[in-house]
JSON list of C-alpha atoms and ligand atoms in Angstrom, two decimals:
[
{"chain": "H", "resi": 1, "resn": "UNK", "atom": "CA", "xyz": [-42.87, -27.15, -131.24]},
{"chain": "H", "resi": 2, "resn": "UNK", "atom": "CA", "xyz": [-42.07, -24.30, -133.38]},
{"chain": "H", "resi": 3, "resn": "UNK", "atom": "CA", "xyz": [-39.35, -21.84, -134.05]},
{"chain": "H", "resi": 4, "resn": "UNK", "atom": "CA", "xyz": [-40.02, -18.37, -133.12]},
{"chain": "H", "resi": 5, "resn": "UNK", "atom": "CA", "xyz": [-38.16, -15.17, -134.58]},
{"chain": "H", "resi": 6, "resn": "UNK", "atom": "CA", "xyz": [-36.32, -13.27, -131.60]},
{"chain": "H", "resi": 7, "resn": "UNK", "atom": "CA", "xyz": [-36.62, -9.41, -131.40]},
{"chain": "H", "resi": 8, "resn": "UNK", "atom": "CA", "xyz": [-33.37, -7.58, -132.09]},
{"chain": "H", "resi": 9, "resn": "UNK", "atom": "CA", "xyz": [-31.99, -3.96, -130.50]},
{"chain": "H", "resi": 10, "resn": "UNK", "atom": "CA", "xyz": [-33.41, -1.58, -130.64]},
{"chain": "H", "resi": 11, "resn": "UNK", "atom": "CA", "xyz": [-37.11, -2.85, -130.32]},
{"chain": "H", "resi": 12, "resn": "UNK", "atom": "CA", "xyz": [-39.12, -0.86, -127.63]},
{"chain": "H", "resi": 13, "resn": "UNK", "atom": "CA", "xyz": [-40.36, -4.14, -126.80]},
{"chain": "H", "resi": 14, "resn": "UNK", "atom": "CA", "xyz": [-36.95, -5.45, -125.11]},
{"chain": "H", "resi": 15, "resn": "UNK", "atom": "CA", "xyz": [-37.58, -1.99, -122.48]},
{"chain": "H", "resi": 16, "resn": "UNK", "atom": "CA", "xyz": [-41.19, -4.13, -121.11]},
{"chain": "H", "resi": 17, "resn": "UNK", "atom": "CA", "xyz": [-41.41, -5.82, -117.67]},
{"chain": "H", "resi": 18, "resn": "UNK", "atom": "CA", "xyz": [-42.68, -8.61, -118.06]},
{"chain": "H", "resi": 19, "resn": "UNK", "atom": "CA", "xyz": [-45.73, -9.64, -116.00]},
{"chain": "H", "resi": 20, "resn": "UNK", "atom": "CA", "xyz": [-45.98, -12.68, -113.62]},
{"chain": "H", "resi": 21, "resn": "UNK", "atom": "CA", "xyz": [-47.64, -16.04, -115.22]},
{"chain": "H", "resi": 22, "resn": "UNK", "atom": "CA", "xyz": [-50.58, -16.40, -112.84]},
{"chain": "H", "resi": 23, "resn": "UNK", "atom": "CA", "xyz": [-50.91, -20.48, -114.03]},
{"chain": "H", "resi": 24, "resn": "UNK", "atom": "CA", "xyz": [-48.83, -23.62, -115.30]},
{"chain": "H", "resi": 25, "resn": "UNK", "atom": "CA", "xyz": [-51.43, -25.32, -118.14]},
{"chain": "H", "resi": 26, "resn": "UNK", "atom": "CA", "xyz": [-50.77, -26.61, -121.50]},
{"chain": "H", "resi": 27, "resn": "UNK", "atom": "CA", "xyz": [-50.44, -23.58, -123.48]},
{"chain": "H", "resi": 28, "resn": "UNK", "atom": "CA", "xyz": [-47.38, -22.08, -121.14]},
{"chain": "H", "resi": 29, "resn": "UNK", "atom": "CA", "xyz": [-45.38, -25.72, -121.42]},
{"chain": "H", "resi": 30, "resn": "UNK", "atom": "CA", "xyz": [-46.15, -25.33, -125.23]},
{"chain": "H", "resi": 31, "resn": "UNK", "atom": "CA", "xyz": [-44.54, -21.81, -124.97]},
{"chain": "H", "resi": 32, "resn": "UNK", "atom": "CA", "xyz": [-41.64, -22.99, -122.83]},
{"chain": "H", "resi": 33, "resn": "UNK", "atom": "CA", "xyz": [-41.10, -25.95, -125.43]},
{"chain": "H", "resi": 34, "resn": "UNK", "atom": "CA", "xyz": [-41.38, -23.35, -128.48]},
{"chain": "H", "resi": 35, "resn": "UNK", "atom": "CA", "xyz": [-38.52, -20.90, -126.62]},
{"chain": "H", "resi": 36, "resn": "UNK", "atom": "CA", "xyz": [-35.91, -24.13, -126.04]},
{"chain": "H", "resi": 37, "resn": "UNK", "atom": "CA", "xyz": [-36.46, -24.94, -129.73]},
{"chain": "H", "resi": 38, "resn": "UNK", "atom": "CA", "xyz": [-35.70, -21.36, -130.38]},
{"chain": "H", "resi": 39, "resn": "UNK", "atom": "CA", "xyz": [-32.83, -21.04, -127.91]},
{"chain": "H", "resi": 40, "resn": "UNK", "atom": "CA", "xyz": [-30.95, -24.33, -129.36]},
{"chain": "H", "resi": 41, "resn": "UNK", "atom": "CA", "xyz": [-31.77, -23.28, -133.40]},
{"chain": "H", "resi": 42, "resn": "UNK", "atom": "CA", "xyz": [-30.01, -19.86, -132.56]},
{"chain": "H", "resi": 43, "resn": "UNK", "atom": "CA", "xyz": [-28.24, -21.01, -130.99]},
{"chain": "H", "resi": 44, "resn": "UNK", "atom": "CA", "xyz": [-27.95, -19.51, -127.18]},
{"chain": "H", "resi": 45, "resn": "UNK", "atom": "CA", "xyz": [-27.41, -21.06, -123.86]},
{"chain": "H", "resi": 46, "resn": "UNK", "atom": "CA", "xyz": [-30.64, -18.79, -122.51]},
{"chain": "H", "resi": 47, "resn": "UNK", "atom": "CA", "xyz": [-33.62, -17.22, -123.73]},
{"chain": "H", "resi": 48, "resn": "UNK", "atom": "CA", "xyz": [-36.77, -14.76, -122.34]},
{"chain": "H", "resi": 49, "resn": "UNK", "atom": "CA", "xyz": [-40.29, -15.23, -123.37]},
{"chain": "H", "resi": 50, "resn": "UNK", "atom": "CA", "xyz": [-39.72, -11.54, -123.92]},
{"chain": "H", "resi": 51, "resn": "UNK", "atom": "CA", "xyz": [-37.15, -12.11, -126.39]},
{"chain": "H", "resi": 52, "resn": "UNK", "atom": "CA", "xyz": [-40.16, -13.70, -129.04]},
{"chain": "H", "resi": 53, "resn": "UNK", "atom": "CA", "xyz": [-41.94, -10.81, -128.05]},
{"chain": "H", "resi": 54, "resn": "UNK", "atom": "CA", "xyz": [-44.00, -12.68, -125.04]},
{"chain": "H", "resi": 55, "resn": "UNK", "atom": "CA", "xyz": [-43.56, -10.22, -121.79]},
{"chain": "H", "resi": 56, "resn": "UNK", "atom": "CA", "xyz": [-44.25, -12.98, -119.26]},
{"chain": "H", "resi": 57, "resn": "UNK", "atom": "CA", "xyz": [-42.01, -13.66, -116.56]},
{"chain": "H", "resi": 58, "resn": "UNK", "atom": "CA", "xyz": [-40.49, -17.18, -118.20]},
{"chain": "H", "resi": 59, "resn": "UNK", "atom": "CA", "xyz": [-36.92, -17.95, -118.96]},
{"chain": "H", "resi": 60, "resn": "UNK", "atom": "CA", "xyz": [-35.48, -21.26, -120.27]},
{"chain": "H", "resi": 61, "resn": "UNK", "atom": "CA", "xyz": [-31.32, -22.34, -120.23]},
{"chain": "H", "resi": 62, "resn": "UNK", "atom": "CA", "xyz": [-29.46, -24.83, -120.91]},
{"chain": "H", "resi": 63, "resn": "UNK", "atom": "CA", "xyz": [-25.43, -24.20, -120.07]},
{"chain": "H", "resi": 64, "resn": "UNK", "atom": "CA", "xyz": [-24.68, -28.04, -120.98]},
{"chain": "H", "resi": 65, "resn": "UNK", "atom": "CA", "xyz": [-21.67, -28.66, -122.92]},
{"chain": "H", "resi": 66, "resn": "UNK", "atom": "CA", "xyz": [-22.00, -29.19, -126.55]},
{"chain": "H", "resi": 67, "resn": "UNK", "atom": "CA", "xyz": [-20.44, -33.07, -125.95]},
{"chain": "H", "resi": 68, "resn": "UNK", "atom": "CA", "xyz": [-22.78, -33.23, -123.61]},
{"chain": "H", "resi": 69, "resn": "UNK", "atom": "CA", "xyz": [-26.63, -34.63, -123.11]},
{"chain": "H", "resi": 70, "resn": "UNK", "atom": "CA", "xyz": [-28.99, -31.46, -122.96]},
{"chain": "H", "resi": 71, "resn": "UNK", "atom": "CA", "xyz": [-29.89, -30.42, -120.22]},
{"chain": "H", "resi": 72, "resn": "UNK", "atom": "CA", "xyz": [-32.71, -27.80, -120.92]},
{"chain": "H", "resi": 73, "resn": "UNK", "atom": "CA", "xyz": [-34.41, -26.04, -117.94]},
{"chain": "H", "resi": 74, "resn": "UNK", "atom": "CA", "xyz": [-37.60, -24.11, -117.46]},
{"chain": "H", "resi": 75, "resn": "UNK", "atom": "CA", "xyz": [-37.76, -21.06, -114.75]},
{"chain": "H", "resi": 76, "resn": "UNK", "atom": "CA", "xyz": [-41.40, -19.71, -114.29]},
{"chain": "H", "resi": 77, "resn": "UNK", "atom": "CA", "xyz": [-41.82, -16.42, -112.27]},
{"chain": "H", "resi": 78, "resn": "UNK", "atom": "CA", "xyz": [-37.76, -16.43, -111.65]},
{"chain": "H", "resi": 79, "resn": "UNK", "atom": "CA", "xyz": [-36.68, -14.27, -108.58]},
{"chain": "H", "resi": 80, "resn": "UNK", "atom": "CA", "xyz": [-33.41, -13.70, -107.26]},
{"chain": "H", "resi": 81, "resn": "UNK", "atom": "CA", "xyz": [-33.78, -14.37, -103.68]},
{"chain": "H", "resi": 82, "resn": "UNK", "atom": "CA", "xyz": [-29.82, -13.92, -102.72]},
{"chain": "H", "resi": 83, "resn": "UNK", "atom": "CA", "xyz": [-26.52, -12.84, -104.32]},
{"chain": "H", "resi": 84, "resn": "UNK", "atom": "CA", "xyz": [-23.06, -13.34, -103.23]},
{"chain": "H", "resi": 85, "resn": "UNK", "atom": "CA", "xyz": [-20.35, -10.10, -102.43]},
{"chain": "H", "resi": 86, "resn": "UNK", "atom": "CA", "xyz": [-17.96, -12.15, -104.50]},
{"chain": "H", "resi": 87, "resn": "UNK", "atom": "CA", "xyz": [-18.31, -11.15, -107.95]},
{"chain": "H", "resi": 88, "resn": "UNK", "atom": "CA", "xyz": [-17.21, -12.34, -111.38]},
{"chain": "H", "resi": 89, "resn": "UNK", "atom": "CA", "xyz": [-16.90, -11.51, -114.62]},
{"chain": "H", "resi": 90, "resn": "UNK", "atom": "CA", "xyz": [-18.04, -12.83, -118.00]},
{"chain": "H", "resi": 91, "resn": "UNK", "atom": "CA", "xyz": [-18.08, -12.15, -121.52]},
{"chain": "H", "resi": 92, "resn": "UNK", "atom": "CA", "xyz": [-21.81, -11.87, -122.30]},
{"chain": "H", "resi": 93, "resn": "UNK", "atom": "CA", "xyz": [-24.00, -12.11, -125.55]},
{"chain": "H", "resi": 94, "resn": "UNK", "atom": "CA", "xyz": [-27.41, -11.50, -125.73]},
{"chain": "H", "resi": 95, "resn": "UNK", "atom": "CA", "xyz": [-29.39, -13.36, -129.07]},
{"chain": "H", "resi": 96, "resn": "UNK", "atom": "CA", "xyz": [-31.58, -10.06, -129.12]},
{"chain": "H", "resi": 97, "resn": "UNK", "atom": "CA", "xyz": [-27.91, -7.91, -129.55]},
{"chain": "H", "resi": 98, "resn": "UNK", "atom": "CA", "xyz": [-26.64, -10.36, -132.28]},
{"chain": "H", "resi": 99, "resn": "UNK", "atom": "CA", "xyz": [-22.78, -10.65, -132.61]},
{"chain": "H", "resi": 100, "resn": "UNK", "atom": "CA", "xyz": [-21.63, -8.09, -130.18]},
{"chain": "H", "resi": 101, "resn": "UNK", "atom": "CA", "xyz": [-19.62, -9.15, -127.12]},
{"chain": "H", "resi": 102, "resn": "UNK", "atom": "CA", "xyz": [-18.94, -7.48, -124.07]},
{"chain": "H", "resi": 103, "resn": "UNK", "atom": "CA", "xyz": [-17.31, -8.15, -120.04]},
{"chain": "H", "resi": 104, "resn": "UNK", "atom": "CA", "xyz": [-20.35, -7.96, -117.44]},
{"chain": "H", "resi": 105, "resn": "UNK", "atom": "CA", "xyz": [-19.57, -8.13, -113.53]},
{"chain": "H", "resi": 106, "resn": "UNK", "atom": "CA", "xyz": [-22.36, -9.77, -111.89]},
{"chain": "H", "resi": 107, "resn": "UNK", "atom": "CA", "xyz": [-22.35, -11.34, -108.49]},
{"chain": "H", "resi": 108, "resn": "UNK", "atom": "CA", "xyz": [-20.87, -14.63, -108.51]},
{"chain": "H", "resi": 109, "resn": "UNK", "atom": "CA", "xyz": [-23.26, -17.01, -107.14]},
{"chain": "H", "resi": 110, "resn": "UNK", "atom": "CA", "xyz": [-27.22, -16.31, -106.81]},
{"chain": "H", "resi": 111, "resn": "UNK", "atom": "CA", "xyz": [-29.51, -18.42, -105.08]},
{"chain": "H", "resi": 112, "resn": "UNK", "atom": "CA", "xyz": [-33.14, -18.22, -107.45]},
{"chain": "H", "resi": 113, "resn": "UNK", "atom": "CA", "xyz": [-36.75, -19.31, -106.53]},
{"chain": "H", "resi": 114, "resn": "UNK", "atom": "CA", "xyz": [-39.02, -20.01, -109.47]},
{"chain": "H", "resi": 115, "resn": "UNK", "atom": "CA", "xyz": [-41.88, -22.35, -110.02]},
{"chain": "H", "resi": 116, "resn": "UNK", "atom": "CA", "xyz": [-41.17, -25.21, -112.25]},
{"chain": "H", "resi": 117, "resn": "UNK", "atom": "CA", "xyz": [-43.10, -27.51, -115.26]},
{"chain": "H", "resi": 118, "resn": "UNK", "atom": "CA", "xyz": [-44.77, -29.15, -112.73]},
{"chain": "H", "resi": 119, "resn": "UNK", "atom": "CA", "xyz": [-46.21, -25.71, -111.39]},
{"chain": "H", "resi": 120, "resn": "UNK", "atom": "CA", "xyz": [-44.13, -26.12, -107.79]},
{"chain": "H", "resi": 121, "resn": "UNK", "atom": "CA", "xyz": [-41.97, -23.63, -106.02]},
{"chain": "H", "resi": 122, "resn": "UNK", "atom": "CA", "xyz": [-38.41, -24.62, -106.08]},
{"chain": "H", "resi": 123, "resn": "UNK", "atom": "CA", "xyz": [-34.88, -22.96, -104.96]},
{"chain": "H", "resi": 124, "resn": "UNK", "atom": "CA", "xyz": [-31.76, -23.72, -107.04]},
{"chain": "H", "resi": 125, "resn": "UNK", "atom": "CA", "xyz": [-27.91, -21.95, -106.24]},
{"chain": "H", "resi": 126, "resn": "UNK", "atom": "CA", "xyz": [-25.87, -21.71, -109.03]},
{"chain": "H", "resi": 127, "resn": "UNK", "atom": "CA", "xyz": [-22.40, -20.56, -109.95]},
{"chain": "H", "resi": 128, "resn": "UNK", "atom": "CA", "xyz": [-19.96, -19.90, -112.89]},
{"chain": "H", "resi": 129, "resn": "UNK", "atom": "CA", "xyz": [-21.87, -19.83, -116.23]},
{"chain": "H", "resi": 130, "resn": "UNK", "atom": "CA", "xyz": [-25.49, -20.70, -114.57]},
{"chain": "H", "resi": 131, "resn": "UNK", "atom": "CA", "xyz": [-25.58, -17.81, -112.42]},
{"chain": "H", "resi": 132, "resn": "UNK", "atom": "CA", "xyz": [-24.41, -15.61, -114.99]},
{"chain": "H", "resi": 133, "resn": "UNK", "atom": "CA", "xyz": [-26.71, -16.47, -117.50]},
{"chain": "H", "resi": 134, "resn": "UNK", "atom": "CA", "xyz": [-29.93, -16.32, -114.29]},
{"chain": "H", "resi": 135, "resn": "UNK", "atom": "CA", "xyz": [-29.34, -13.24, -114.25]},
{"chain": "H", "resi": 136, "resn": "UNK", "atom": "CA", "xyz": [-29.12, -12.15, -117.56]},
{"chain": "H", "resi": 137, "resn": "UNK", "atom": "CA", "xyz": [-32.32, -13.75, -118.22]},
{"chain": "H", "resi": 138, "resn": "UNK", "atom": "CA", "xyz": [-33.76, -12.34, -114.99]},
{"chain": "H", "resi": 139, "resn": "UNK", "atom": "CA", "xyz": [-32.88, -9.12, -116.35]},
{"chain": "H", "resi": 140, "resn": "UNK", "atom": "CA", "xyz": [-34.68, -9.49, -119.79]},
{"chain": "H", "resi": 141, "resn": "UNK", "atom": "CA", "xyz": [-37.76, -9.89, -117.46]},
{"chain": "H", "resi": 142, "resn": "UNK", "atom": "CA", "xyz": [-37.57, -6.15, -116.48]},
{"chain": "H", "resi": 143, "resn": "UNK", "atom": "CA", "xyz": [-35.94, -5.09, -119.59]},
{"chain": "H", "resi": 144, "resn": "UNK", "atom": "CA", "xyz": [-32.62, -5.08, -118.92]},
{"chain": "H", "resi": 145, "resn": "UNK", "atom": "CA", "xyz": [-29.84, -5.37, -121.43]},
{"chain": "H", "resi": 146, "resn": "UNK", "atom": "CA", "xyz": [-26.54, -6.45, -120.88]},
{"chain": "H", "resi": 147, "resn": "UNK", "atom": "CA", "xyz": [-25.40, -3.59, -122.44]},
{"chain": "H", "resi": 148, "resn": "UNK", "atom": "CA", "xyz": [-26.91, -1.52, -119.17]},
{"chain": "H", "resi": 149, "resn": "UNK", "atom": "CA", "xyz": [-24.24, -2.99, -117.07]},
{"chain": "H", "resi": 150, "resn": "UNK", "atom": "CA", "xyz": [-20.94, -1.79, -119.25]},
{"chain": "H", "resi": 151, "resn": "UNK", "atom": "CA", "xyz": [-19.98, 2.06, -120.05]},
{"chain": "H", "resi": 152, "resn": "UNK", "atom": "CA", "xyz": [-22.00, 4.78, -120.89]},
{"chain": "H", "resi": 153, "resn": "UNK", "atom": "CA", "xyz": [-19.58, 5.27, -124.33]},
{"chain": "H", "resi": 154, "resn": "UNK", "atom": "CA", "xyz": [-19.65, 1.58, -125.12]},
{"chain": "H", "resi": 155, "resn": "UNK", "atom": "CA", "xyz": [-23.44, 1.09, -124.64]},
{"chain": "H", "resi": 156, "resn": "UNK", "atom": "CA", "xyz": [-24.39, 4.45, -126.97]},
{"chain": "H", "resi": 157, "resn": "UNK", "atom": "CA", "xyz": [-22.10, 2.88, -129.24]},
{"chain": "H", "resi": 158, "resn": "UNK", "atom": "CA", "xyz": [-24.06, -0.20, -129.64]},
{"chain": "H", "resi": 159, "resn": "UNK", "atom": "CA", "xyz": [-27.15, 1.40, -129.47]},
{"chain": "H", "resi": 160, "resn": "UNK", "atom": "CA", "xyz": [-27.03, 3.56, -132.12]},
{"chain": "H", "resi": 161, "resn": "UNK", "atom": "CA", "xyz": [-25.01, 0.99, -134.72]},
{"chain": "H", "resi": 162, "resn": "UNK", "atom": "CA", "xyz": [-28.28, -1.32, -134.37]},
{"chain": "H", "resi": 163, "resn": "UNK", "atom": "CA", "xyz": [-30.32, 1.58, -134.56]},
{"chain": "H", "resi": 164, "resn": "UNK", "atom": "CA", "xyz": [-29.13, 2.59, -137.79]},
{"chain": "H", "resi": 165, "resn": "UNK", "atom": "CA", "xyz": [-29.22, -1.07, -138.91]},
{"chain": "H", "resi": 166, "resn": "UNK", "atom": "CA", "xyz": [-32.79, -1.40, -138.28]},
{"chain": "H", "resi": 167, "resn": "UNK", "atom": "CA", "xyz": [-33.46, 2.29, -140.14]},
{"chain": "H", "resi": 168, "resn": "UNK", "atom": "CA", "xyz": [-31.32, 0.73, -143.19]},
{"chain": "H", "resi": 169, "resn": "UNK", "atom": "CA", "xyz": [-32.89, -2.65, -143.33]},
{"chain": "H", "resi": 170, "resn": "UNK", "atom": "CA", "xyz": [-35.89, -2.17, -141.51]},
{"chain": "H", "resi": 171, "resn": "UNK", "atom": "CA", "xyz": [-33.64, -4.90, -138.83]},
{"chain": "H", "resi": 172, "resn": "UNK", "atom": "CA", "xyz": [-30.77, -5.58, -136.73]},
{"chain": "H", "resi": 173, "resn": "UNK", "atom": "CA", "xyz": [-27.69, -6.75, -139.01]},
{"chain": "H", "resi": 174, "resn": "UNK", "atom": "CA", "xyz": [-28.31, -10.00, -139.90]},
{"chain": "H", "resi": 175, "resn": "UNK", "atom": "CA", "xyz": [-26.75, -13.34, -138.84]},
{"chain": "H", "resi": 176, "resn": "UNK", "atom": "CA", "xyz": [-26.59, -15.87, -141.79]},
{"chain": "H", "resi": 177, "resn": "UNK", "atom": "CA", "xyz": [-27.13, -19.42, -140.96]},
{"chain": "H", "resi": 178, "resn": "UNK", "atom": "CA", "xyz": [-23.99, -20.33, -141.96]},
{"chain": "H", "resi": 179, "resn": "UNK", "atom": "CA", "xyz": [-22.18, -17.48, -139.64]},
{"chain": "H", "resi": 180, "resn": "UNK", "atom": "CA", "xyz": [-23.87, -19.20, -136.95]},
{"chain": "H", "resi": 181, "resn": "UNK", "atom": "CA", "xyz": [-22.19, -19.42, -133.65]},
{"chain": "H", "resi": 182, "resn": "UNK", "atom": "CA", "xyz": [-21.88, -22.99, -132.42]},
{"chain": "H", "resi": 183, "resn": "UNK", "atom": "CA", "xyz": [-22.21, -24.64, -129.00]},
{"chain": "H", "resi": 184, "resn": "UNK", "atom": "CA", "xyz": [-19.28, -23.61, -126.69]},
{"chain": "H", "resi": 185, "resn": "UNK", "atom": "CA", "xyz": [-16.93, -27.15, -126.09]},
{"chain": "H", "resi": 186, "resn": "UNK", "atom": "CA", "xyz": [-15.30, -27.82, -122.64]},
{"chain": "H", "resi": 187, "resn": "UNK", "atom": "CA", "xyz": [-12.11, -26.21, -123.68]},
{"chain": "H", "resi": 188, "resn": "UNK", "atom": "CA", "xyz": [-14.08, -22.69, -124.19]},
{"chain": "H", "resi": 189, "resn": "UNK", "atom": "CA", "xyz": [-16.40, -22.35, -121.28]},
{"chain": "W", "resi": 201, "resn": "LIG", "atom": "O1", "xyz": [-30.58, -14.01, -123.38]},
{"chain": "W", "resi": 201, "resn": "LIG", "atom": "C1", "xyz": [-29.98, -14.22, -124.41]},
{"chain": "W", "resi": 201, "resn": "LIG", "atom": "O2", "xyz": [-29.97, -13.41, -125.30]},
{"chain": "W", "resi": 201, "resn": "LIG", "atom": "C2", "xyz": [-29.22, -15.50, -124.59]},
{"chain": "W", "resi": 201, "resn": "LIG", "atom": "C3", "xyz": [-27.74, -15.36, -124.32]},
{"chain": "W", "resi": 201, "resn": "LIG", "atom": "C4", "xyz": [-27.47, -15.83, -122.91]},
{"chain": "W", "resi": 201, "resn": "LIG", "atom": "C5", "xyz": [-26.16, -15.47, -122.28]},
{"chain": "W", "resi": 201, "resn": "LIG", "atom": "C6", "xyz": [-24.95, -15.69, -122.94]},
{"chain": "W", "resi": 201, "resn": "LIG", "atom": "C7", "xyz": [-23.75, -15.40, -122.31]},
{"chain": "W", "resi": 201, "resn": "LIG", "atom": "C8", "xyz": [-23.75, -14.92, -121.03]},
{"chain": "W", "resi": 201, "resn": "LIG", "atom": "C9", "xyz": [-24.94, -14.70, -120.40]},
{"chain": "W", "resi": 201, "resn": "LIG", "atom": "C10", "xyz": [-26.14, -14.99, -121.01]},
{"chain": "W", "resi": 201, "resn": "LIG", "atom": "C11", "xyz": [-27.00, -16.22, -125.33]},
{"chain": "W", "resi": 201, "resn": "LIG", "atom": "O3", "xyz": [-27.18, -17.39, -125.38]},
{"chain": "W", "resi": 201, "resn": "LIG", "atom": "S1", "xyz": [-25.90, -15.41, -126.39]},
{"chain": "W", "resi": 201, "resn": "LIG", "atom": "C12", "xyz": [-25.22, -16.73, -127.36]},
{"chain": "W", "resi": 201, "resn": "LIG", "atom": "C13", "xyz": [-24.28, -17.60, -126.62]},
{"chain": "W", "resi": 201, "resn": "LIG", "atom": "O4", "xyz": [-23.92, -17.33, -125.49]},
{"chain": "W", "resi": 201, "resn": "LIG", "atom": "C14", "xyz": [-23.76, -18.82, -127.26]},
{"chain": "W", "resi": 201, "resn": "LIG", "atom": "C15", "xyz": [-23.87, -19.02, -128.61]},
{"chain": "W", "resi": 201, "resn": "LIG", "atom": "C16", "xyz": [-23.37, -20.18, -129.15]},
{"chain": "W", "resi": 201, "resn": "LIG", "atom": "C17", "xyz": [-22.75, -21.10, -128.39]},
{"chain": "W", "resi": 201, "resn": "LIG", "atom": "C18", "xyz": [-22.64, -20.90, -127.05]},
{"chain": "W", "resi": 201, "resn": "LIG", "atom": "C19", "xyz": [-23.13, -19.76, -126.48]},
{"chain": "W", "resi": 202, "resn": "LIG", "atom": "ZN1", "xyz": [-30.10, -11.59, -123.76]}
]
């Protein structure tokens, strides 16, 4: 397994849809292994192959507590199949939009088909932080930011501070290890 460096705002790169993985061998589970490893060093609760500049349509999560065991999970070819009126919101972050936080509405519940390690079609309907994160990850896919989904102003905003962070130091500002978000705990989530 190996850690791989995640793309920052504002590389054209985040803007690709991602194409469908046509087979489950060795070198994709090596890929999904290499993105968890990623995802946890961050650390994040999600991640897109697109993210490590890979625009296949593969997403892994894990929303377990930091007390917790791990639980991480692999979505190949993820599709939202059906979305609930009832919606919800969430304060987002995206490890590709480092340190900036924002409210997203998204549709509460989703119910998601995706093939998994074992290279068979399966359904799962989530809520609360799953669904949430689905869907941000589901979004990566096509690039889509979070930032798409909150105000014109705001999004600019963003846009054009990471922007002029990447002219300046030829990258988006930089999160030092030690600056390093940690795990949300029960109480936070
Ligand atoms: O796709 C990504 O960039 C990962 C992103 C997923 C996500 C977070 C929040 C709502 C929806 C989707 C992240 O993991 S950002 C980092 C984060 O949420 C986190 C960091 C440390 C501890 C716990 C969570
Ligand atoms: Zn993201």
């Amino acid at each position: 397994m190996s850690i791989r460096p995640i793309i920052i705002l504002p590389d054209p790169q985040l803007r690709l849809k991602s194409a469908p993985i046509e087979r489950v061998d060795s070198d994709l589970l090596q890929l999904a292994d290499d993105m968890l490893e990623t995802m946890y060093d961050a650390p994040g609760i999600g991640l897109a192959a697109i993210q490590i500049a890979v625009p296949r349509r593969l997403v892994v999560i894990d929303t377990s507590k930091e007390e917790d065991a791990r639980e991480p999970r692999v979505f190949i070819n993820p599709q939202i199949v059906w979305s609930s009126d009832e919606r919800s919101v969430y304060e987002e972050g995206c490890l590709s939009i480092p340190e900036y936080y924002a409210e997203v509405e998204r549709p509460a519940r989703v119910r998601v088909s995706y093939v998994n390690r074992e290279g068979k079609p399966e359904e799962v309907e989530a809520d609360g932080l799953l669904a949430t994160c689905l869907q941000h990850e589901i979004d990566h896919l096509d690039g889509v930011l979070f930032v798409d989904h909150i105000s014109k102003l705001k999004r600019e905003m963003v846009i054009r501070r990471f922007t002029k962070a990447a002219k300046r130091d030829g990258g988006g500002p930089k999160v030092e290890e030690a600056a390093k978000p940690k795990r949300m705990g029960k109480s936070e989530i």
